[in-house]
Coordinates of C-alpha atoms and ligand atoms in Angstrom, one line a residue:
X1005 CA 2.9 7.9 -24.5
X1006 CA 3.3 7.6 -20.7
X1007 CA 1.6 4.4 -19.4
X1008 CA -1.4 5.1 -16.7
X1009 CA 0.5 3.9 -13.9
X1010 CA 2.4 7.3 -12.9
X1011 CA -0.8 8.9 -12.6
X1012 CA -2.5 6.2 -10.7
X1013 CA 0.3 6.5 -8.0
X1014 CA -0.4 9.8 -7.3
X1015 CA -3.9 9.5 -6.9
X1016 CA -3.2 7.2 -4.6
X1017 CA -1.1 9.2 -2.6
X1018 CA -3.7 11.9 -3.0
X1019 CA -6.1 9.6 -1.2
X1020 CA -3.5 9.1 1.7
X1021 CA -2.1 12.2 2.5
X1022 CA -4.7 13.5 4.4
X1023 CA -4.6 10.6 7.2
X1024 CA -2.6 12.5 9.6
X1025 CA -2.9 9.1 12.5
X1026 CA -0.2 7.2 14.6
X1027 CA 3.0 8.5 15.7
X1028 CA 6.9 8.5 15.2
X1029 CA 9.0 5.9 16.8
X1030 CA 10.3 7.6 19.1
X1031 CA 11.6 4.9 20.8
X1032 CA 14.6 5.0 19.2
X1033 CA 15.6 8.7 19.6
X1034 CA 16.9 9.2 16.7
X1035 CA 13.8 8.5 14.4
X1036 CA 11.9 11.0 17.1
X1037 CA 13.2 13.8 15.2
X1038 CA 12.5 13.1 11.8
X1039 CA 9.9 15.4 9.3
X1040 CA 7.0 13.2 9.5
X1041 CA 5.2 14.4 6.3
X1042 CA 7.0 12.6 3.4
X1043 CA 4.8 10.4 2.6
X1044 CA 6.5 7.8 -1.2
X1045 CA 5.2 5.1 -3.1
X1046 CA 7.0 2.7 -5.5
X1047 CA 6.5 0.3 -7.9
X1048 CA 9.3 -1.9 -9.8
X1049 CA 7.8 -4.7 -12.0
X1050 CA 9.1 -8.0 -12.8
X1051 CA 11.5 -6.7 -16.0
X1052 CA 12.8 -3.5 -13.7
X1053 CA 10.9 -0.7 -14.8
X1054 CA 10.5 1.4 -11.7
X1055 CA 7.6 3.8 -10.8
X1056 CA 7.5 5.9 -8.5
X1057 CA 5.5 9.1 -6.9
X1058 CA 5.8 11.4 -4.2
X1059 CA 8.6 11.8 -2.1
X1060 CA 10.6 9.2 -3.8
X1061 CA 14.1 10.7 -2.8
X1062 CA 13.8 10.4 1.1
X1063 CA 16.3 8.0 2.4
X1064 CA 15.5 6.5 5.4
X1065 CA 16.4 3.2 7.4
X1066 CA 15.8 0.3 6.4
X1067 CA 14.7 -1.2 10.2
X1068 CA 13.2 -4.8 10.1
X1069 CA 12.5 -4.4 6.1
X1070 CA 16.0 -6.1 5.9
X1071 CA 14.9 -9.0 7.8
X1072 CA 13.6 -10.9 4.9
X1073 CA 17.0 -10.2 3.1
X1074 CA 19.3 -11.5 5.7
X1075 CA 17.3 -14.5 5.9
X1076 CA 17.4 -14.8 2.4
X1077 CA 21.4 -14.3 2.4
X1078 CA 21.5 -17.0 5.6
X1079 CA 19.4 -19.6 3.7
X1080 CA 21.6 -19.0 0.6
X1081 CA 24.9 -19.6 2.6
X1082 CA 24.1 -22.3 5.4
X1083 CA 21.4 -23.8 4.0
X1084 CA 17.8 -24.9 4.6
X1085 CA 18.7 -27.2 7.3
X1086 CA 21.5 -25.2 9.3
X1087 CA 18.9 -22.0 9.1
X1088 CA 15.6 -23.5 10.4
X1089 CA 18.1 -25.2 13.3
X1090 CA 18.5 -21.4 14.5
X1091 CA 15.2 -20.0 14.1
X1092 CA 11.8 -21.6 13.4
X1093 CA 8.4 -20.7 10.6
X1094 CA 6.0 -20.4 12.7
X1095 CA 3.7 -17.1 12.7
X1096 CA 4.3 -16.4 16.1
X1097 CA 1.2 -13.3 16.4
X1098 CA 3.4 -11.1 19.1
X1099 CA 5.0 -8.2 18.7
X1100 CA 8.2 -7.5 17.0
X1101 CA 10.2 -7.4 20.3
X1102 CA 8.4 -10.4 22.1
X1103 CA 10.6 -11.5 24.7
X1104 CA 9.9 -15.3 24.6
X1105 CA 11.4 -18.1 22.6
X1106 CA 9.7 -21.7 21.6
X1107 CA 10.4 -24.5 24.2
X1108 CA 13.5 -25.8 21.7
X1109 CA 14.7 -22.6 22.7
X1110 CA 14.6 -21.4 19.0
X1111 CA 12.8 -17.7 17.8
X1112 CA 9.6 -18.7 16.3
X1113 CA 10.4 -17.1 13.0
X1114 CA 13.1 -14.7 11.5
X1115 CA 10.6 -11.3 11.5
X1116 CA 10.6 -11.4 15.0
X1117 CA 13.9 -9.5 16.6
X1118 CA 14.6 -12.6 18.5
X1119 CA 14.7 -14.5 14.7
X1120 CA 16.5 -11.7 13.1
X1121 CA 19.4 -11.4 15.4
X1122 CA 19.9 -15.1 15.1
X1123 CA 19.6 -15.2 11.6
X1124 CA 22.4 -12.3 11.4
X1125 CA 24.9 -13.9 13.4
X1126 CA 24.3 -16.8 11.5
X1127 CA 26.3 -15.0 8.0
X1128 CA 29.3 -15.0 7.6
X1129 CA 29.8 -18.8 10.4
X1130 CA 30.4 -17.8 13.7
X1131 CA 33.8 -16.9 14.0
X1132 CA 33.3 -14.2 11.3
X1133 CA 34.6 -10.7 12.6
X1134 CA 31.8 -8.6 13.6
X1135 CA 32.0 -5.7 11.2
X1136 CA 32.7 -8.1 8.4
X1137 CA 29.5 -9.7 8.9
X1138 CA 27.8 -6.4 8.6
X1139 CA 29.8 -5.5 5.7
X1140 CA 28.8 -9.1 3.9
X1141 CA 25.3 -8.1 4.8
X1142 CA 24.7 -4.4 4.2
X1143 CA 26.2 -5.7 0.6
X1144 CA 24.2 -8.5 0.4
X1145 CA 21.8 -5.8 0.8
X1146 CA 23.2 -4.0 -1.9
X1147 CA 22.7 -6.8 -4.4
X1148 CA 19.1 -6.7 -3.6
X1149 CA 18.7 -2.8 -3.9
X1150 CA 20.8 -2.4 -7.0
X1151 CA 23.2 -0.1 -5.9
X1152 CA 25.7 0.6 -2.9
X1153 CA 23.8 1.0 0.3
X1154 CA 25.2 2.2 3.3
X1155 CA 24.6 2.7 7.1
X1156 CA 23.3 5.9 8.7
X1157 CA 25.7 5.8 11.6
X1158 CA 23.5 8.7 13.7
X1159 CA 20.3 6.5 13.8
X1160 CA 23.0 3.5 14.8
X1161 CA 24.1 5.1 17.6
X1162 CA 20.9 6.6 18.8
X1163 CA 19.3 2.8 18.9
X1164 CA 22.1 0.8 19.9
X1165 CA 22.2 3.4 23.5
X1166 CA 18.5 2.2 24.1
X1167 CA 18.6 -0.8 22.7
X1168 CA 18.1 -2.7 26.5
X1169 CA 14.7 -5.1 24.9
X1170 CA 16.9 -6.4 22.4
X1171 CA 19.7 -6.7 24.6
X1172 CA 17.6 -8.3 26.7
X1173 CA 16.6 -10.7 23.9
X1174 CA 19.6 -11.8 22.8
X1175 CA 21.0 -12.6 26.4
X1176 CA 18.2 -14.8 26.1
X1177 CA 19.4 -16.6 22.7
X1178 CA 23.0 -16.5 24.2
X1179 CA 22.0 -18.6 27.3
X1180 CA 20.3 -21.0 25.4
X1181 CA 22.9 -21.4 22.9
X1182 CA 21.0 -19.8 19.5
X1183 CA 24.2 -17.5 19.7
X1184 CA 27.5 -17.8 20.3
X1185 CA 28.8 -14.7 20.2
X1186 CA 28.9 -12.1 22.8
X1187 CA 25.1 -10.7 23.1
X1188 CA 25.8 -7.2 23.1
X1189 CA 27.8 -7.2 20.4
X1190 CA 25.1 -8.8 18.2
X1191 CA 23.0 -6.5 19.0
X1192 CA 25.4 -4.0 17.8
X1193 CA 25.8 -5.0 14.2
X1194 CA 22.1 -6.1 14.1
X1195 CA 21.4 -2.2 14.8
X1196 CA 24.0 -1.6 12.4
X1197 CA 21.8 -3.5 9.6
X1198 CA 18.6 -2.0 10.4
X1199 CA 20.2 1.4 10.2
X1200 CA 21.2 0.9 6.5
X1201 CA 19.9 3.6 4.7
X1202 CA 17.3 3.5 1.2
X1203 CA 14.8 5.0 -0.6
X1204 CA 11.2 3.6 -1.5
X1205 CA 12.7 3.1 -5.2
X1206 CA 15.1 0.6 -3.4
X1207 CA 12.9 -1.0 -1.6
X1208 CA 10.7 -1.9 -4.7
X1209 CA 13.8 -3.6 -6.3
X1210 CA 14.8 -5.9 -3.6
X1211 CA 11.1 -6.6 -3.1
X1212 CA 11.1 -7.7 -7.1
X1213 CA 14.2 -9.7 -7.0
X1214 CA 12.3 -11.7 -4.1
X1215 CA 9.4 -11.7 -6.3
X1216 CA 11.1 -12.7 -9.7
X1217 CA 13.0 -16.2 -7.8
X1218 CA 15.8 -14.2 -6.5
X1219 CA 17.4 -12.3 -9.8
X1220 CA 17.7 -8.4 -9.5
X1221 CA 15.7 -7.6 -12.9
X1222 CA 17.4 -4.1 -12.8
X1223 CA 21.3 -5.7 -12.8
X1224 CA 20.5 -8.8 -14.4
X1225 CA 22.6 -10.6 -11.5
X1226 CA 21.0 -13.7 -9.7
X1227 CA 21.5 -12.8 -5.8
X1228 CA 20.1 -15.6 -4.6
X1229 CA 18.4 -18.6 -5.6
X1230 CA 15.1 -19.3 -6.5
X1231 CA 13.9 -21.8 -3.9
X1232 CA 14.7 -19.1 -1.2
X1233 CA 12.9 -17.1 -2.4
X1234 CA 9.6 -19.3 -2.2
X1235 CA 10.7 -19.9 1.7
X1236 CA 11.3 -15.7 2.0
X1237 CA 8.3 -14.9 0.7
X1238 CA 5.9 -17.7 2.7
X1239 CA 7.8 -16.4 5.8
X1240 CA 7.0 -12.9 4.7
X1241 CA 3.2 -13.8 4.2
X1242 CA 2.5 -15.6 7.4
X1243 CA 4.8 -13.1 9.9
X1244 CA 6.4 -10.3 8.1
X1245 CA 3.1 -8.2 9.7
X1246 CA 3.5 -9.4 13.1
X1247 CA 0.9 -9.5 15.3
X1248 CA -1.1 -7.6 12.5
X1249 CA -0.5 -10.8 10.2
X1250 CA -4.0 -11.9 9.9
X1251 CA -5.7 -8.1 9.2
X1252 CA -3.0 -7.6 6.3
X1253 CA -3.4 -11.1 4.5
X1254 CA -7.2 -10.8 4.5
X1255 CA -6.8 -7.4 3.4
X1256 CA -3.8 -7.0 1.1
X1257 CA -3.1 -10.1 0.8
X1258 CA 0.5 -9.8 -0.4
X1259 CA 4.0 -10.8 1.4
X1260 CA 4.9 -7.9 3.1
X1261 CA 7.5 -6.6 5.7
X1262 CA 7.4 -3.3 7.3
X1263 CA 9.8 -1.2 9.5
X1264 CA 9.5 1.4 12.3
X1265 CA 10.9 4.3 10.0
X1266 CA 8.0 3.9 8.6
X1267 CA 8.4 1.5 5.4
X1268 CA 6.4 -1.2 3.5
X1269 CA 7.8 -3.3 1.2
X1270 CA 6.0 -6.1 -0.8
X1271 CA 6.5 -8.8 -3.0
X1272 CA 4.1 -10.3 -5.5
X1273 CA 5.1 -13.2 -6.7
X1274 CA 5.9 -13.1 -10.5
X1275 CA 4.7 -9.6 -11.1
X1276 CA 6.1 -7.0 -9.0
X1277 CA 7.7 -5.0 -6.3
X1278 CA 5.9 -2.7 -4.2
X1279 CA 7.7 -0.1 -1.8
X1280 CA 5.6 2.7 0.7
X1281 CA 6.8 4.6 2.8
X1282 CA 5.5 7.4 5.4
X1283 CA 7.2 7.6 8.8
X1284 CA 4.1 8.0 11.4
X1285 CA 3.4 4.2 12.4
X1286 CA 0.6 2.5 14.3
X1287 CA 0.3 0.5 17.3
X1288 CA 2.2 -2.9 15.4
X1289 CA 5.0 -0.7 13.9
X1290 CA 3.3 -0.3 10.8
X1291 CA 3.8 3.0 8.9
X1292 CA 0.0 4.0 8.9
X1293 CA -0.5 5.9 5.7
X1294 CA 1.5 2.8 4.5
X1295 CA -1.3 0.7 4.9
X1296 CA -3.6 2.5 3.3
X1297 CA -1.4 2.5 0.3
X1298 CA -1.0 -0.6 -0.1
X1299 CA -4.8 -1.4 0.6
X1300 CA -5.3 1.1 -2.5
X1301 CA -2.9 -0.8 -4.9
X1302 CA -4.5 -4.3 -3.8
X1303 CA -7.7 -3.7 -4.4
X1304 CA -7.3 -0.8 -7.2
X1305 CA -5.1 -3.5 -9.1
X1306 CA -6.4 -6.9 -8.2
X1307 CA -3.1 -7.9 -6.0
X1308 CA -4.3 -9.9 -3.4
X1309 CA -2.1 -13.5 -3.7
X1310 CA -5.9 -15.3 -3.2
X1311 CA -7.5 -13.6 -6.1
X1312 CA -8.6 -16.4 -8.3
X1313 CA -6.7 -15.9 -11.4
X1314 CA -6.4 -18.1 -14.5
X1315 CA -2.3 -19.2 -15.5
X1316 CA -0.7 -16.2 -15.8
X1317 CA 0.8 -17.2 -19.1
X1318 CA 2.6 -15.3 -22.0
X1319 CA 1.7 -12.0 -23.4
X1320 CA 2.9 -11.1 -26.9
X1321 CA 3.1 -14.1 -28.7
X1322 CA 4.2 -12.6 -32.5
X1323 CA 4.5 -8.7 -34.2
X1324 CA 4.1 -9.3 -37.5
X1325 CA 2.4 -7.0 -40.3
X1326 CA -1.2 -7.6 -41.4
X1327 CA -3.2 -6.7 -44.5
X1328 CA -6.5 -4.0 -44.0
X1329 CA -8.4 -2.8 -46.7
X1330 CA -6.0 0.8 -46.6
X1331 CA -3.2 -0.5 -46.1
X1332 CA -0.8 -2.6 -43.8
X1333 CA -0.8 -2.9 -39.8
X1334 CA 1.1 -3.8 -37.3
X1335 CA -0.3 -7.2 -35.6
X1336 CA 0.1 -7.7 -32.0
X1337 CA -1.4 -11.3 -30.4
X1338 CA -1.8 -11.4 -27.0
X1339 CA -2.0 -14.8 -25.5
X1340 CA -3.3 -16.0 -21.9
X1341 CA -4.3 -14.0 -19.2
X1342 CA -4.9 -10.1 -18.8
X1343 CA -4.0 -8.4 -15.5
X1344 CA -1.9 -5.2 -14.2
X1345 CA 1.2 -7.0 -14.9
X1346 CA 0.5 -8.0 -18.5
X1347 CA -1.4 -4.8 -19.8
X1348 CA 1.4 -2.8 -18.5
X1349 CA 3.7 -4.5 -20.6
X1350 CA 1.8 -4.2 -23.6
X1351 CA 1.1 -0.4 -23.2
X1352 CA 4.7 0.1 -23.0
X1353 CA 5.1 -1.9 -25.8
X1354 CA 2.5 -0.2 -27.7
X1355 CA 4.1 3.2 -26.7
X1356 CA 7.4 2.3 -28.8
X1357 CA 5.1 1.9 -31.5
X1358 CA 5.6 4.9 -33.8
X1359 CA 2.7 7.0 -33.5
X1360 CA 1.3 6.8 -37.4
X1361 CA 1.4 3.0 -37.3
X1362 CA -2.1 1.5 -37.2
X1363 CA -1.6 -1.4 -34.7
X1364 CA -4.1 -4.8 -34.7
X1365 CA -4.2 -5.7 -31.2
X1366 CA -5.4 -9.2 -31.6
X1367 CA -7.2 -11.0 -28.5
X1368 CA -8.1 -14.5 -29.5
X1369 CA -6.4 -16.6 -27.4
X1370 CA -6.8 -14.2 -24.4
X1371 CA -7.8 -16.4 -22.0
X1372 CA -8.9 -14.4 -19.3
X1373 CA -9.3 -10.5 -18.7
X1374 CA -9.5 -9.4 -14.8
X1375 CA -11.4 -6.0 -14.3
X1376 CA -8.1 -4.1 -13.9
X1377 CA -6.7 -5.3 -16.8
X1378 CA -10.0 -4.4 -18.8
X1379 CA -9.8 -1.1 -17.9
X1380 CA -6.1 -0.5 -18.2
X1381 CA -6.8 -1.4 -21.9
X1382 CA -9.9 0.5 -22.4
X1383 CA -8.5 3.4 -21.3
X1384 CA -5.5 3.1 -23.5
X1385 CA -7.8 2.3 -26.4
X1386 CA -9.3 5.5 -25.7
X1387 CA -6.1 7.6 -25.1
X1388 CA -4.3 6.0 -28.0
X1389 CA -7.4 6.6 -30.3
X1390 CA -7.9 10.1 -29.7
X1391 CA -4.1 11.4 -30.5
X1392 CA -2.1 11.3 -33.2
X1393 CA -2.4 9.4 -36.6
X1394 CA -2.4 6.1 -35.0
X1395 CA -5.4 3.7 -35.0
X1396 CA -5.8 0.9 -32.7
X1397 CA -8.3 -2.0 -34.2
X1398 CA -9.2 -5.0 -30.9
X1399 CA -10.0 -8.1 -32.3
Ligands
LIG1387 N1 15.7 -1.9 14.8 C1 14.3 -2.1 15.2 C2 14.3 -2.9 16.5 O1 15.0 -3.9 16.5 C3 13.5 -2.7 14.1 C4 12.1 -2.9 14.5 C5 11.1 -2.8 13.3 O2 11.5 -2.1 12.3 O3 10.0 -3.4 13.3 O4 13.6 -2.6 17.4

């Protein structure tokens, strides 16, 4: 049995695809010429089973969706106290290329350009050589995404020839000291990370490790730990939108960073990685049929972080065989709370089941069932039911 999740990703991108709004970002040349149809989605949940519909083998680059990582890498190395000396917390509501700093003379916050190319010259210490520090970074990347990730060199150069604003910004964080390296080459090797190259597949990993305390559920390997993961994500939640911040947390409510190629990553907390991707952005940067996917999968699933939800607690608490009047069945006992993350779980746990197994699906100590999870399993009820030998008995 394929779970319902596939399906629902398509629809989704069904509802999407006709929103034909914003434009390319043509502001670095290079992304001015790209096909701006492909239009992804991508879903990896928190034990690494990855979903994903439409165009999910475009590659494109990364842009500011590696902010959250390098932070991630810089808190991991220097430390909580060494980072937030170099760049501050605070939602600062500007654009991504404000030009202004915070009277300490610190970025308000690592999303920001100004915050990201302090955070990157931060890995690595100071005297690091320049391409090393890319090369510790685009494979810090790596760790996140699973797999090897490397830079696309013609989007590099194309940015890196117009890139005056963020020259411009970090001759700012030079003068007052945020930097001590030479500005332009920063600015260099920060291009040269936001030209690393991925799919929307990828970007629903690294969003998971960030949403499963820091370990790639995919390799099993812990890339960073934990507690900078809780500081990643709150950064995430309160500025990864920019000056759209406030719209997207009322809306989506999930902790979110998006790039100018056109990507959305997301990360919610404990359950899953979410990954869109569609290259026509809006105003704030923000890939606009993007949005509207992930507005789809937070409402459609119940995502939004301030949904009240009981404890999110254990699933499957024993498989053991009961007694019916014809014969024996499989027992399944769910315990604690029903949601998207859960009833996913156990559909894919009910699809190993062989298919003439009668299977008690036993919901006692369920504490609490939210309306997606309901459905999820009434529809499964209903698919499972009407196939096959197998009966499936709720009690
Ligand atoms: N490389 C881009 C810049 O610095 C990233 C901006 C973004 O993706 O929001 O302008």
């Amino acid at each position: 049995m394929r779970t319902q999740v596939p399906q629902y990703l398509q629809e989704v991108l069904q509802a999407c695809e006709r929103n034909d709004e914003g434009a390319l970002a043509d502001y670095i040349p290079e992304l001015g010429n790209v096909d701006p149809n492909p239009l992804a989605v991508a879903v990896c949940m928190g034990d690494g089973t990855v979903y994903g519909a439409g165009d999910a083998d475009v590659e494109f680059t990364i842009q500011s969706m590696s902010k959250p990582f390098v932070y991630a890498l810089a808190l991991h190395e220097r430390g909580l106290e060494a980072t937030l000396q170099q760049v501050g917390v605070e939602p600062s509501g500007d654009a991504f290329n404000d030009l202004s700093l915070r009277e300490d003379g610190r970025p308000q916050n690592p999303m920001i350009n100004a915050g990201a190319m302090a955070v990157h010259a931060m890995i690595g210490g100071p005297q690091a050589p320049l391409r090393e520090r890319t090369d510790m970074i685009v494979d810090g990347l790596s760790r996140f995404a699973g797999r090897q990730l490397s830079v696309d060199e013609e989007v590099y150069a194309s940015e890196f020839a117009t890139a005056f604003r963020n020259r411009a910004i970090a001759n700012l964080l030079r003068n007052v000291g945020i930097i001590e390296q030479d500005p332009r080459d920063i600015v260099g090797e920060y291009t040269r990370q936001c030209a690393t190259t991925v799919t929307t597949n990828d970007l629903a990993t690294m969003a998971v490790t960030l949403a499963m305390g820091g370990r790639n559920p995919v390799t099993g390997e812990q890339v960073v730990p934990a507690w900078v993961c809780r500081y990643v994500l709150s950064v995430m939640m309160t500025c990864g939108m920019y000056d759209a911040a406030g719209d997207w947390m009322t809306t989506v409510g999930i902790p979110a960073k998006s790039g100018v190629s056109g990507g959305i990553l997301g990360a919610l907390p404990g359950q899953a990685g979410l990954a869109a991707f569609s290259p026509k952005v809006d105003s704030h940067g923000h890939s606009v049929r993007g949005v509207r996917v992930f507005e789809h999968l937070s409402r459609d699933l119940n995502l939004h972080l301030m949904e009240v939800q009981e404890a999110r607690v254990r699933l499957l608490e024993s498989s053991r065989e009961v007694k019916l009047r014809d014969g024996l069945a499989r027992h399944l006992r769910l315990r604690g709370a029903l949601y998207f993350g859960s009833v996913e779980r156990l559909l894919r746990e009910l699809a190993d089941i062989p298919d003439e197994d009668t299977v008690v699906v036993d919901l006692s100590d369920v504490t609490h069932i939210n309306p997606i999870g309901r459905r999820m399993l009434l529809d499964a009820m209903e698919q499972l039911g009407g196939t096959g030998e197998r009966r499936l008995v709720l009690v």
